[in-house]
Coordinates of C-alpha atoms in Angstrom, one line a residue:
Chain A
M1 CA 0.1 0.1 -0.1
A2 CA 1.2 3.3 -0.7
N3 CA 2.4 5.7 2.1
K4 CA -0.2 8.0 3.7
D5 CA 0.8 10.9 1.8
E6 CA 0.4 9.2 -1.6
E7 CA -2.8 7.6 -0.7
F8 CA -4.3 10.7 0.5
A9 CA -3.2 12.6 -2.7
R10 CA -5.1 9.9 -4.6
I11 CA -8.3 10.3 -2.6
V12 CA -8.2 14.0 -3.0
S13 CA -7.7 13.8 -6.8
T14 CA -10.2 11.1 -7.2
H15 CA -13.1 12.6 -5.2
R16 CA -12.7 16.1 -5.4
N17 CA -14.9 16.9 -8.2
A18 CA -17.7 14.8 -6.8
L19 CA -17.4 16.5 -3.4
L20 CA -17.1 19.9 -5.1
R21 CA -20.3 19.1 -6.8
Y22 CA -21.9 18.1 -3.5
G23 CA -20.9 21.4 -2.0
L24 CA -22.1 23.4 -5.0
R25 CA -25.4 21.9 -4.9
R26 CA -26.0 22.6 -1.5
L27 CA -24.2 26.0 -0.8
D28 CA -24.7 29.3 -2.3
D29 CA -21.3 30.4 -3.2
H30 CA -18.1 28.5 -4.6
S31 CA -15.7 29.7 -2.0
T32 CA -17.8 28.0 0.7
A33 CA -18.2 25.0 -1.3
E34 CA -14.3 24.8 -1.5
D35 CA -14.0 25.2 2.1
L36 CA -16.5 22.5 2.6
V37 CA -14.3 20.2 0.5
A38 CA -11.2 21.2 2.2
D39 CA -12.6 20.6 5.6
T40 CA -14.1 17.3 4.6
F41 CA -10.5 16.2 3.4
V42 CA -8.8 17.4 6.6
V43 CA -11.3 15.3 8.6
V44 CA -10.4 12.4 6.2
W45 CA -6.7 12.9 7.0
R46 CA -7.3 12.7 10.9
H47 CA -9.3 9.7 10.5
F48 CA -7.3 7.9 7.8
N49 CA -7.5 4.6 9.8
D50 CA -11.1 4.5 9.2
L51 CA -10.8 4.7 5.6
P52 CA -13.3 2.1 4.0
Q53 CA -12.4 0.0 0.8
R54 CA -11.7 2.1 -2.2
D55 CA -15.4 1.5 -3.8
E56 CA -16.8 2.8 -0.8
E57 CA -14.7 5.9 -0.2
L58 CA -16.9 8.4 -2.0
F59 CA -20.0 7.5 0.2
W60 CA -18.1 7.8 3.2
L61 CA -16.8 11.0 2.1
Y62 CA -20.3 12.2 1.5
G63 CA -21.2 11.3 5.1
I64 CA -18.3 13.4 6.3
A65 CA -19.2 16.3 4.0
G66 CA -22.7 16.1 5.3
R67 CA -21.5 16.7 8.8
V68 CA -19.3 19.5 7.8
L69 CA -22.3 20.9 5.8
S70 CA -24.5 20.9 8.9
N71 CA -21.9 23.2 10.5
L72 CA -22.2 25.4 7.6
L73 CA -26.0 25.8 7.2
R74 CA -28.3 27.2 9.8
S75 CA -30.9 25.2 8.1
R76 CA -31.5 23.4 4.8
Q77 CA -34.4 25.5 4.3
R78 CA -32.2 28.5 3.6
S79 CA -30.2 26.5 1.4
L80 CA -33.1 25.3 -0.6
L81 CA -34.5 28.6 -0.9
L82 CA -31.2 29.7 -2.5
E83 CA -31.2 26.7 -4.9
G84 CA -34.9 27.3 -5.8
R85 CA -34.2 30.9 -6.7
L86 CA -31.2 29.8 -8.8
A87 CA -33.0 26.9 -10.3
L88 CA -35.9 29.5 -11.3
E89 CA -33.4 31.7 -12.8
R90 CA -31.7 29.1 -14.8
E91 CA -34.9 27.5 -15.9
L92 CA -36.6 30.6 -17.1
G93 CA -33.6 31.8 -18.7
L94 CA -33.6 28.9 -21.3
D95 CA -35.1 29.7 -24.5
T96 CA -37.8 27.2 -24.0
P97 CA -38.3 26.7 -20.2
R98 CA -39.1 23.0 -19.7
Y99 CA -41.0 23.5 -16.6
S100 CA -43.3 26.4 -15.6
K101 CA -42.3 28.9 -12.8
E102 CA -45.3 27.4 -10.9
D103 CA -44.0 23.7 -11.2
I104 CA -40.6 24.7 -9.9
E105 CA -42.0 26.8 -7.1
E106 CA -44.2 23.9 -6.1
L107 CA -41.3 21.4 -6.1
M108 CA -38.9 23.8 -4.1
Q109 CA -41.8 24.5 -1.5
A110 CA -42.3 20.7 -1.1
L111 CA -38.8 20.2 -0.7
G112 CA -38.3 23.1 1.8
A113 CA -41.1 21.3 3.9
L114 CA -39.1 18.3 4.3
S115 CA -37.0 17.7 7.3
P116 CA -33.1 18.2 6.5
E117 CA -32.5 14.5 6.7
Q118 CA -35.4 13.8 4.1
Q119 CA -34.0 16.8 1.9
E120 CA -30.7 15.0 2.1
L121 CA -32.0 11.8 0.9
I122 CA -33.9 13.2 -2.0
Q123 CA -30.7 15.2 -3.0
L124 CA -28.4 12.2 -2.7
A125 CA -30.8 10.1 -4.9
Y126 CA -31.6 12.6 -7.5
W127 CA -28.5 14.7 -7.6
E128 CA -25.8 12.4 -6.7
K129 CA -27.8 9.6 -8.3
L130 CA -26.8 7.0 -5.4
S131 CA -28.4 3.7 -5.1
Y132 CA -30.4 2.5 -2.1
R133 CA -27.1 0.7 -1.0
E134 CA -24.8 3.8 -1.7
I135 CA -27.4 6.0 0.3
G136 CA -27.2 3.4 3.1
L137 CA -23.4 3.7 3.0
V138 CA -23.7 7.5 3.3
I139 CA -26.1 7.7 6.1
G140 CA -25.1 4.6 7.9
C141 CA -27.6 2.2 7.5
S142 CA -28.5 -1.0 5.5
E143 CA -29.4 -1.0 1.7
K144 CA -32.8 -1.8 2.6
A145 CA -33.3 0.6 5.5
G146 CA -31.8 3.2 3.0
G147 CA -34.4 2.0 0.4
I148 CA -37.3 2.2 2.8
R149 CA -36.4 5.7 4.1
L150 CA -35.9 7.0 0.6
S151 CA -39.4 5.4 -0.3
R152 CA -41.0 7.0 2.6
T153 CA -39.4 10.4 1.7
R154 CA -40.6 10.3 -1.9
K155 CA -44.1 9.5 -0.8
A156 CA -43.9 12.6 1.5
L157 CA -42.7 14.7 -1.3
R158 CA -45.5 13.4 -3.5
N159 CA -48.0 14.2 -0.9
L160 CA -46.6 17.7 -0.5
L161 CA -46.7 18.3 -4.2
N162 CA -50.2 17.1 -4.5
E163 CA -51.2 19.5 -1.6
A164 CA -49.3 22.4 -3.4
S165 CA -51.2 21.7 -6.6
A166 CA -54.3 22.1 -4.9
E167 CA -53.4 25.3 -3.1
V168 CA -50.3 27.3 -4.5
T169 CA -48.6 29.4 -2.1
P170 CA -45.7 31.6 -3.4
I171 CA -42.5 30.5 -2.2
P172 CA -40.3 33.2 -0.6
L173 CA -37.6 33.3 -3.0
L174 CA -35.7 36.5 -1.8
K175 CA -32.8 35.5 0.2
K176 CA -33.5 35.5 4.0
E177 CA -31.7 38.0 5.9
I178 CA -29.4 36.6 8.5
Chain B
M1 CA -46.3 14.2 -9.9
N2 CA -45.1 10.8 -10.7
D3 CA -41.5 9.5 -10.2
E4 CA -40.3 10.1 -13.6
K5 CA -41.4 13.8 -13.7
L6 CA -39.9 14.1 -10.2
A7 CA -36.6 12.9 -11.3
L8 CA -36.7 15.1 -14.5
M9 CA -37.5 18.0 -12.4
M10 CA -34.9 17.2 -9.8
E11 CA -32.4 17.2 -12.7
A12 CA -33.6 20.4 -14.1
I13 CA -33.1 22.2 -10.8
D14 CA -29.5 20.6 -10.0
P15 CA -27.5 23.6 -9.7
V16 CA -24.4 21.9 -11.1
R17 CA -26.2 19.9 -13.8
D18 CA -24.1 21.7 -16.7
L19 CA -20.7 22.0 -14.7
T20 CA -18.0 19.7 -16.5
D21 CA -15.1 18.3 -14.8
E22 CA -12.7 20.8 -16.9
T23 CA -14.9 23.8 -15.6
L24 CA -14.3 22.4 -12.1
E25 CA -10.6 22.2 -12.7
D26 CA -10.6 25.8 -13.6
L27 CA -13.0 26.9 -10.9
F28 CA -11.1 25.3 -8.2
P29 CA -7.4 24.7 -9.1
H30 CA -6.0 21.6 -7.6
K31 CA -3.0 23.6 -5.9
D32 CA -5.6 26.0 -4.2
L33 CA -7.5 23.5 -2.7
M34 CA -4.5 21.3 -1.6
T35 CA -3.1 24.5 0.0
K36 CA -6.4 24.9 1.9
I37 CA -6.4 21.1 3.0
Q38 CA -2.7 21.2 3.9
A39 CA -3.4 24.4 6.0
G40 CA -6.1 22.4 7.8
I41 CA -4.0 19.4 8.3
K42 CA -1.3 21.6 10.0
E43 CA -3.7 22.7 12.5
P44 CA -3.8 20.6 15.7
A45 CA -6.6 18.0 16.0
P46 CA -10.2 19.1 16.4
E47 CA -10.1 19.0 20.1
Q48 CA -7.1 21.3 20.1
S49 CA -7.5 23.2 17.0
R50 CA -10.0 25.6 18.2
V51 CA -7.9 26.4 21.2
A52 CA -4.8 26.8 19.5
S53 CA -5.4 28.9 16.7
V54 CA -7.8 29.6 13.4
P55 CA -7.1 28.2 10.2
V56 CA -4.4 30.1 8.4
W57 CA -6.1 30.2 5.0
R58 CA -9.2 31.5 6.6
R59 CA -7.2 34.2 8.4
A60 CA -5.4 34.8 4.9
S61 CA -8.7 35.3 3.3
V62 CA -9.9 37.7 5.9
M63 CA -6.8 40.0 5.8
A64 CA -4.6 40.1 3.0
T65 CA -1.8 42.0 4.1
A66 CA 0.1 44.5 2.1
A67 CA 3.1 42.2 2.1
A68 CA 1.2 39.1 1.3
L69 CA -0.6 40.8 -1.8
A70 CA 2.6 42.5 -2.8
A71 CA 3.9 38.8 -3.1
V72 CA 1.0 37.9 -5.4
V73 CA 1.6 41.1 -7.4
A74 CA 5.2 40.3 -7.7
V75 CA 4.8 37.0 -9.1
G76 CA 1.4 37.5 -10.9
G77 CA 3.1 38.4 -14.1
F78 CA 1.9 40.3 -17.0
L79 CA -1.3 39.0 -18.2
I80 CA -0.5 35.4 -17.0
D81 CA -2.8 35.2 -14.0
A82 CA -5.5 37.0 -15.7
A83 CA -5.5 34.1 -18.4
T84 CA -5.4 31.2 -16.0
T85 CA -8.1 32.4 -13.7
S86 CA -10.5 34.5 -16.2
S87 CA -12.7 31.4 -16.2
Q88 CA -13.4 31.8 -12.5
F89 CA -15.7 34.6 -13.3
A90 CA -18.1 32.2 -14.5
V91 CA -18.7 31.2 -11.1
L92 CA -20.6 34.5 -10.6
S93 CA -23.5 32.9 -12.3
F94 CA -24.0 30.8 -9.3
R95 CA -24.5 33.9 -7.0
P96 CA -27.7 34.5 -5.6
S97 CA -29.3 37.9 -7.2
G98 CA -31.7 39.2 -4.4
V99 CA -31.0 42.8 -5.1
T100 CA -31.2 44.4 -8.5
A101 CA -29.2 47.1 -9.6
S102 CA -32.0 49.4 -9.8
E103 CA -33.2 48.5 -6.2
F104 CA -29.8 49.7 -5.0
G105 CA -28.1 51.9 -7.3
G106 CA -30.9 54.2 -8.6
S107 CA -30.4 57.1 -6.4
H108 CA -27.3 55.9 -4.1
S109 CA -29.5 57.1 -1.4
A110 CA -28.7 53.9 0.4
I111 CA -30.2 54.5 3.7
G112 CA -33.1 52.1 4.4
T113 CA -31.8 49.8 1.4
T114 CA -30.8 46.3 2.2
L115 CA -27.5 45.3 0.5
T116 CA -26.8 41.7 -0.4
I117 CA -23.3 41.1 -0.6
E118 CA -21.8 38.4 -2.9
S119 CA -18.2 38.3 -1.6
V120 CA -17.7 38.3 2.0
V121 CA -15.0 37.5 4.4
A122 CA -15.9 34.1 6.0
P123 CA -16.2 34.3 9.7
L124 CA -14.0 32.2 11.6
G125 CA -15.3 28.7 12.1
T126 CA -14.4 28.4 15.8
L127 CA -15.3 28.9 19.3
Y128 CA -14.1 32.0 21.0
R129 CA -13.7 33.0 24.7
F130 CA -12.8 36.6 25.2
N131 CA -11.2 36.7 28.3
S132 CA -10.3 40.2 28.9
T133 CA -11.8 43.6 28.1
P134 CA -10.5 45.0 25.0
T135 CA -10.2 48.7 24.5
F136 CA -11.7 50.2 21.5
S137 CA -11.1 53.8 22.1
S138 CA -9.2 54.3 19.0
T139 CA -12.0 53.6 16.8
S140 CA -13.3 56.5 15.0
G141 CA -16.6 54.9 13.9
A142 CA -16.9 56.9 10.9
A143 CA -16.3 55.9 7.4
S144 CA -18.1 56.2 4.2
S145 CA -19.0 53.6 1.4
Y146 CA -17.9 54.4 -2.1
E147 CA -19.1 52.8 -5.3
L148 CA -16.2 51.9 -7.5
T149 CA -16.6 51.9 -11.3
G150 CA -14.1 50.4 -13.8
P151 CA -13.6 51.3 -17.5
S152 CA -16.5 50.3 -19.7
D153 CA -14.4 49.1 -22.6
L154 CA -11.1 47.4 -21.5
S155 CA -9.6 47.5 -25.0
V156 CA -10.2 51.4 -25.1
E157 CA -8.8 51.7 -21.6
V158 CA -5.4 50.1 -22.2
Q159 CA -5.0 52.0 -25.3
R160 CA -5.8 55.2 -23.3
L161 CA -3.0 54.0 -20.8
A162 CA -0.7 53.1 -23.5
T163 CA -1.1 56.7 -24.9
I164 CA -0.3 58.2 -21.5
L165 CA 2.8 56.1 -20.9
N166 CA 4.1 56.3 -24.4
V167 CA 3.5 52.7 -25.3
A168 CA 3.2 52.2 -28.9
G169 CA 1.0 49.5 -30.5
T170 CA -2.6 48.5 -31.1
A171 CA -4.4 46.7 -28.2
T172 CA -4.5 42.9 -28.4
G173 CA -6.2 40.5 -26.3
S174 CA -9.7 39.7 -25.2
D175 CA -11.8 40.8 -22.1
S176 CA -11.5 37.4 -20.5
N177 CA -7.7 37.1 -21.1
G178 CA -6.8 40.8 -20.8
W179 CA -5.6 43.3 -23.2
Q180 CA -2.1 44.4 -23.7
V181 CA -0.1 47.1 -25.8
G182 CA 3.5 46.6 -26.3
T183 CA 5.7 43.7 -25.4
A184 CA 6.4 42.6 -21.8
L185 CA 9.7 41.2 -23.1
G186 CA 11.7 44.1 -22.9
G187 CA 9.0 46.6 -22.6
P188 CA 7.5 48.8 -23.0
A189 CA 4.1 47.3 -22.4
V190 CA 0.9 48.1 -20.8
S191 CA -1.8 45.6 -19.9
L192 CA -5.4 45.3 -18.2
Y193 CA -6.8 42.4 -17.0
N194 CA -9.4 41.4 -14.4
D195 CA -8.1 40.9 -10.9
P196 CA -10.0 37.7 -10.0
S197 CA -9.7 38.5 -6.1
V198 CA -11.9 41.5 -6.3
N199 CA -13.4 41.2 -10.0
L200 CA -12.1 44.6 -11.0
P201 CA -9.9 45.7 -13.5
R202 CA -6.2 46.0 -12.8
A203 CA -3.3 47.5 -15.0
S204 CA 0.0 46.8 -15.5
Y205 CA 3.0 48.8 -16.8
I206 CA 6.5 47.7 -17.7
A207 CA 9.0 50.3 -18.8
P208 CA 11.3 49.7 -21.4
V209 CA 14.5 48.1 -20.4
Q210 CA 16.6 49.7 -22.9
G211 CA 16.1 53.0 -24.8
N212 CA 14.6 55.7 -22.6
A213 CA 17.0 57.2 -20.4
G214 CA 17.0 55.9 -16.8
S215 CA 15.1 52.8 -17.8
V216 CA 17.6 50.2 -17.5
C217 CA 18.0 46.9 -15.5
P218 CA 17.8 47.4 -11.8
I219 CA 21.1 47.0 -10.0
V220 CA 21.9 43.9 -8.2
G221 CA 21.7 43.9 -4.3
D222 CA 20.5 47.5 -4.0
P223 CA 19.9 48.4 -0.4
L224 CA 16.9 50.0 0.6
D225 CA 16.5 53.6 -0.4
T226 CA 16.0 55.7 2.8
N227 CA 14.3 58.4 0.7
T228 CA 10.9 56.6 0.8
Q229 CA 9.1 59.8 0.6
A230 CA 10.3 60.5 -3.0
M231 CA 9.1 56.9 -4.1
Q232 CA 5.9 57.6 -2.5
T233 CA 5.5 61.0 -4.3
T234 CA 6.5 59.3 -7.5
A235 CA 4.1 56.5 -7.1
Q236 CA 1.2 59.0 -6.6
S237 CA 2.3 61.2 -9.5
F238 CA 2.2 58.1 -11.6
L239 CA -1.3 57.1 -10.5
T240 CA -2.5 60.8 -11.1
Q241 CA -0.8 60.7 -14.5
V242 CA -2.7 57.6 -15.6
G243 CA -6.1 59.1 -14.3
M244 CA -6.6 57.2 -11.0
T245 CA -8.3 59.3 -8.5
Y246 CA -7.3 57.4 -5.4
T247 CA -4.6 58.0 -3.0
L248 CA -2.1 55.8 -1.4
A249 CA -2.3 54.4 2.1
T250 CA 0.8 54.1 4.3
P251 CA 3.2 52.2 1.9
A252 CA 5.7 49.6 2.6
F253 CA 9.1 49.7 0.9
T254 CA 11.5 47.0 0.3
A255 CA 14.6 46.4 -1.9
A256 CA 13.9 43.1 -3.3
P257 CA 14.6 41.0 -6.3
L258 CA 12.3 41.7 -9.2
P259 CA 12.2 39.3 -12.1
M260 CA 12.4 41.3 -15.4
P261 CA 12.8 40.0 -18.9
L262 CA 16.2 40.6 -20.3
C263 CA 17.6 41.7 -16.9
G264 CA 18.4 38.1 -15.8
L265 CA 17.5 36.6 -12.3
N266 CA 19.5 38.9 -10.1
A267 CA 17.8 42.1 -10.7
S268 CA 16.7 43.9 -7.5
A269 CA 14.9 47.1 -7.3
Q270 CA 13.4 49.4 -4.8
Q271 CA 9.6 48.5 -4.5
L272 CA 6.7 50.2 -3.0
T273 CA 3.4 48.4 -1.9
A274 CA 0.6 50.1 -0.5
T275 CA -3.3 49.6 -0.5
I276 CA -5.2 52.7 -1.9
A277 CA -7.1 54.9 0.6
A278 CA -10.4 56.7 0.4
S279 CA -10.6 59.9 2.4
G280 CA -7.8 58.8 4.4
V281 CA -9.4 55.4 5.2
P282 CA -7.2 52.4 4.0
T283 CA -8.7 49.6 2.0
M284 CA -8.0 45.9 2.8
N285 CA -7.8 44.4 -0.8
L286 CA -7.0 46.9 -3.3
V287 CA -3.2 47.2 -3.7
V288 CA -0.7 49.2 -5.7
H289 CA 2.7 47.9 -6.4
M290 CA 5.5 49.7 -8.2
A291 CA 9.3 49.2 -8.6
F292 CA 11.7 52.0 -9.2
N293 CA 15.1 52.0 -10.7
E294 CA 18.2 53.6 -9.2
N295 CA 17.1 57.0 -10.8
G296 CA 13.7 56.8 -8.8
Q297 CA 11.9 56.3 -11.9
V298 CA 9.0 53.8 -12.3
I299 CA 10.0 50.7 -14.0
E300 CA 7.1 48.6 -13.1
A301 CA 3.6 49.4 -11.9
D302 CA 0.8 47.4 -11.0
F303 CA -2.5 48.9 -9.8
P304 CA -6.3 48.8 -9.6
D305 CA -8.0 50.6 -12.7
V306 CA -10.9 51.9 -10.8
N307 CA -12.6 55.2 -10.4
L308 CA -13.1 56.2 -6.8
P309 CA -15.7 59.0 -6.4
V310 CA -14.8 62.0 -4.3
T311 CA -17.8 61.7 -1.9
G312 CA -19.2 58.4 -0.6
V313 CA -22.5 57.2 1.1
N314 CA -22.5 57.5 4.7
Y315 CA -24.3 54.3 5.9
P316 CA -25.0 54.2 9.7
L317 CA -22.3 52.3 11.3
Q318 CA -22.8 49.8 14.2
S319 CA -20.4 50.2 17.2
A320 CA -17.2 48.2 17.4
E321 CA -18.5 46.6 20.5
A322 CA -21.7 45.3 18.4
A323 CA -19.4 44.4 15.7
A324 CA -17.0 42.4 18.0
S325 CA -19.9 40.4 19.3
S326 CA -20.8 39.3 15.8
L327 CA -17.5 37.7 15.7
A328 CA -18.8 34.8 17.7
A329 CA -22.5 35.3 17.0
Y330 CA -22.8 32.8 14.4
E331 CA -24.3 29.5 15.2
S332 CA -24.3 30.2 18.9
S333 CA -26.1 27.5 19.7
A334 CA -23.4 25.5 21.6
I335 CA -22.9 27.8 24.1
Q336 CA -25.2 30.9 24.8
W337 CA -23.8 34.0 23.6
N338 CA -23.5 36.5 26.2
A339 CA -24.3 39.8 24.8
N340 CA -22.4 41.6 27.5
W341 CA -19.1 40.1 27.1
F342 CA -17.8 43.3 26.2
S343 CA -18.0 44.6 29.9
A344 CA -17.4 41.3 31.4
T345 CA -14.0 40.0 32.4
T346 CA -14.7 36.5 31.2
A347 CA -17.5 35.5 29.0
V348 CA -17.9 32.5 27.1
V349 CA -19.2 32.5 23.4
G350 CA -19.2 30.1 20.8
H351 CA -20.5 28.3 17.8
G352 CA -20.2 24.6 17.6
P353 CA -21.3 21.8 15.3
L354 CA -25.1 22.0 14.8
S355 CA -25.5 18.3 14.5
T356 CA -28.2 17.4 17.0
E357 CA -26.2 14.2 17.5
K358 CA -23.4 15.8 18.8
K359 CA -23.8 16.5 22.7
T360 CA -20.3 17.0 24.0
A361 CA -19.1 20.5 24.8
P362 CA -17.2 22.4 22.1
S363 CA -13.7 23.3 22.3
I364 CA -13.0 27.0 22.9
T365 CA -10.4 29.4 21.5
A366 CA -9.3 32.1 24.0
V367 CA -8.8 35.1 22.3
T368 CA -7.8 38.5 23.8
L369 CA -8.9 41.4 21.6
N370 CA -6.6 44.4 21.9
G371 CA -7.2 46.7 19.1
V372 CA -9.6 47.6 16.3
T373 CA -9.4 49.9 13.2
I374 CA -11.9 50.5 10.5
E375 CA -10.9 49.9 6.9
L376 CA -12.5 49.6 3.4
A377 CA -13.0 46.4 1.7
A378 CA -13.6 46.2 -2.1
T379 CA -16.9 44.0 -2.2
E380 CA -19.0 42.9 -5.0
L381 CA -22.6 43.1 -4.5
N382 CA -25.2 40.9 -6.0
N383 CA -26.1 43.5 -8.5
G384 CA -22.7 43.4 -9.9
S385 CA -21.6 46.7 -8.5
H386 CA -18.6 47.1 -6.6
W387 CA -18.2 49.0 -3.5
L388 CA -15.7 50.0 -1.0
L389 CA -17.5 49.0 2.4
P390 CA -16.1 49.8 6.0
R391 CA -15.2 46.9 8.2
Y392 CA -14.0 46.8 11.8
V393 CA -10.6 45.1 11.7
F394 CA -10.0 43.5 15.1
T395 CA -6.6 42.2 16.4
G396 CA -6.0 40.2 19.3
T397 CA -3.9 37.4 20.8
I398 CA -4.9 33.7 20.6
L399 CA -4.2 32.1 24.0
N400 CA -3.8 28.4 24.9
D401 CA -3.1 27.6 28.5
S402 CA -2.1 31.1 29.2
T403 CA 0.6 30.8 26.4
S404 CA 0.5 33.0 23.3
T405 CA 0.0 30.9 20.3
G406 CA -0.7 33.4 17.5
R407 CA -2.1 36.5 16.3
F408 CA -5.9 36.8 16.0
L409 CA -6.9 38.9 13.0
D410 CA -10.6 39.1 11.7
S411 CA -12.9 41.7 10.3
V412 CA -16.6 42.5 10.7
S413 CA -18.9 44.7 8.5
A414 CA -19.1 47.9 10.2
I415 CA -22.3 48.8 8.5
E416 CA -25.4 48.4 10.8
P417 CA -26.5 44.7 10.2
K418 CA -29.9 45.8 8.8
Y419 CA -28.5 47.4 5.9
V420 CA -26.4 44.5 4.9
N421 CA -27.5 41.0 3.8
M422 CA -24.6 38.6 4.3
P423 CA -24.7 34.9 3.6
S424 CA -23.9 32.8 6.2
T425 CA -20.4 31.1 5.6
N426 CA -19.6 29.8 9.1
V427 CA -17.4 26.8 8.9
G428 CA -16.8 24.2 11.5
L429 CA -15.1 21.0 11.6
P430 CA -17.1 18.2 12.9
D431 CA -15.2 16.2 15.6
D432 CA -17.2 13.1 14.5
V433 CA -17.1 11.1 11.2
P434 CA -19.4 8.5 10.0
A435 CA -18.5 5.0 10.8
P436 CA -17.1 3.1 8.0
P437 CA -19.2 0.7 6.2
V438 CA -19.6 -2.5 8.1
H439 CA -19.5 -5.8 6.0
P440 CA -21.5 -8.7 6.9

């Protein structure tokens, strides 16, 4: 096995982009996302003896990044509000928006109504595109438990979306004052 | 909504759906990331880290000293950095845009308007214990805010500079990679490029190495010229000549190696580094650097190409005490913030991991604040405008078991918080990590 420095360099090179995407998806500025990734790797260095096997490294890293992220955000709702506004800007900026402003607002509002843990599950599934097993590795449960949690969360999200369709309440898209 | 549509919509709102690996490499250069990681690794383990010091790279981002910036300027080169970092500007598309230009910039009557700041200094991600009463009597508590503007057309501006500085030629380049007139190899040349640290134009000038009287290779091993006032006067005159309206704050002078094309590696020159000032208030992150030959003539200059208005906007300022309290007001869930710490001999404040699973007491950094000044920081707002905004700069000593371990340096916006909408960028390392996967 390579020495610690070499192995650490390999881990950084291999997973930095995935973690940067993870951070950029959840934070509102690239500098903080870079901080998140740097801090995640610092934790990895300090817990190098806990390193899992290679094909599971990334999911372990996501788990660490999630903990670092929890220190960065006062609430996931704030982050989602930002993401929602960005998403709106991007989508509506297209020549032919694929979804209406109302559709996206409904989705963002429903996501914002989920608990932080549920939001993370949805994001891991749809943005990081993780499988049940991989989600289980990230959140520290079995594949079966990960699948059950995600299914329940999907159901909760669909219920919220159905409610939103029945009664649309504008999402507060302006950034919250801190 | 069925699962298929949900998946498609989630993909549509993925903030990084179009971000390629190549763009990521451009946005986050590997060496920069490694520098941050290595700085974090050099810190003591989490249990001690918050007691010992704050991460170096965060402090560096908080306060870029003139000396540090001088180094950046000196090695920044001529157009090179602009070319390698220009794509970083693309990241601005990620920024929230809560305030439009018309909302803010219409009358510049800013009172009552909430700003949303895009680029702010990250508060230190650590716990603080202020264990002595600082004295802030030196704080004047007064500083205006100034909107900075740059040239609207960089190619026209570089040509204007070239004409003033007697540099022959036609502007070549692009807005993304910078514009240049003349040749840097042997000079003369003038270039204009975006400074990615503040997203404002920056100009560079290299005098001809041969030709004009006095413009020769600097002498090796020059001792520092004691007549620094002459250099400062020359520098200010140079800036006035090229149309800059700002003045220099207190400069630093060195006699240091100066890499120059055609002059070899041993060239050394008198050099001046200073931040710019507005109405006598120094800025934190707009730096002028100049080098002089033995005749006191400018042979290199690197300076922000911005227009500073004569008068600024007088935002109401919060007190230094209130600003100091906000040093530790972020995420103060771990230990209750004591609002009266300023008058107390010992008050414990802090912000720790927000994880509900974390029940252990957070570690604490003991900080003795011993001074505060007010400076201006170039800041880009969400509407794309650039402002010099006042910040309180606190200095202090980081203590660990009554042993001084370092210097504390942090800055806080001096403007009353209700006028500033700042993103939360608090960072704290978790002490716990997820358990590695368990295989049956």
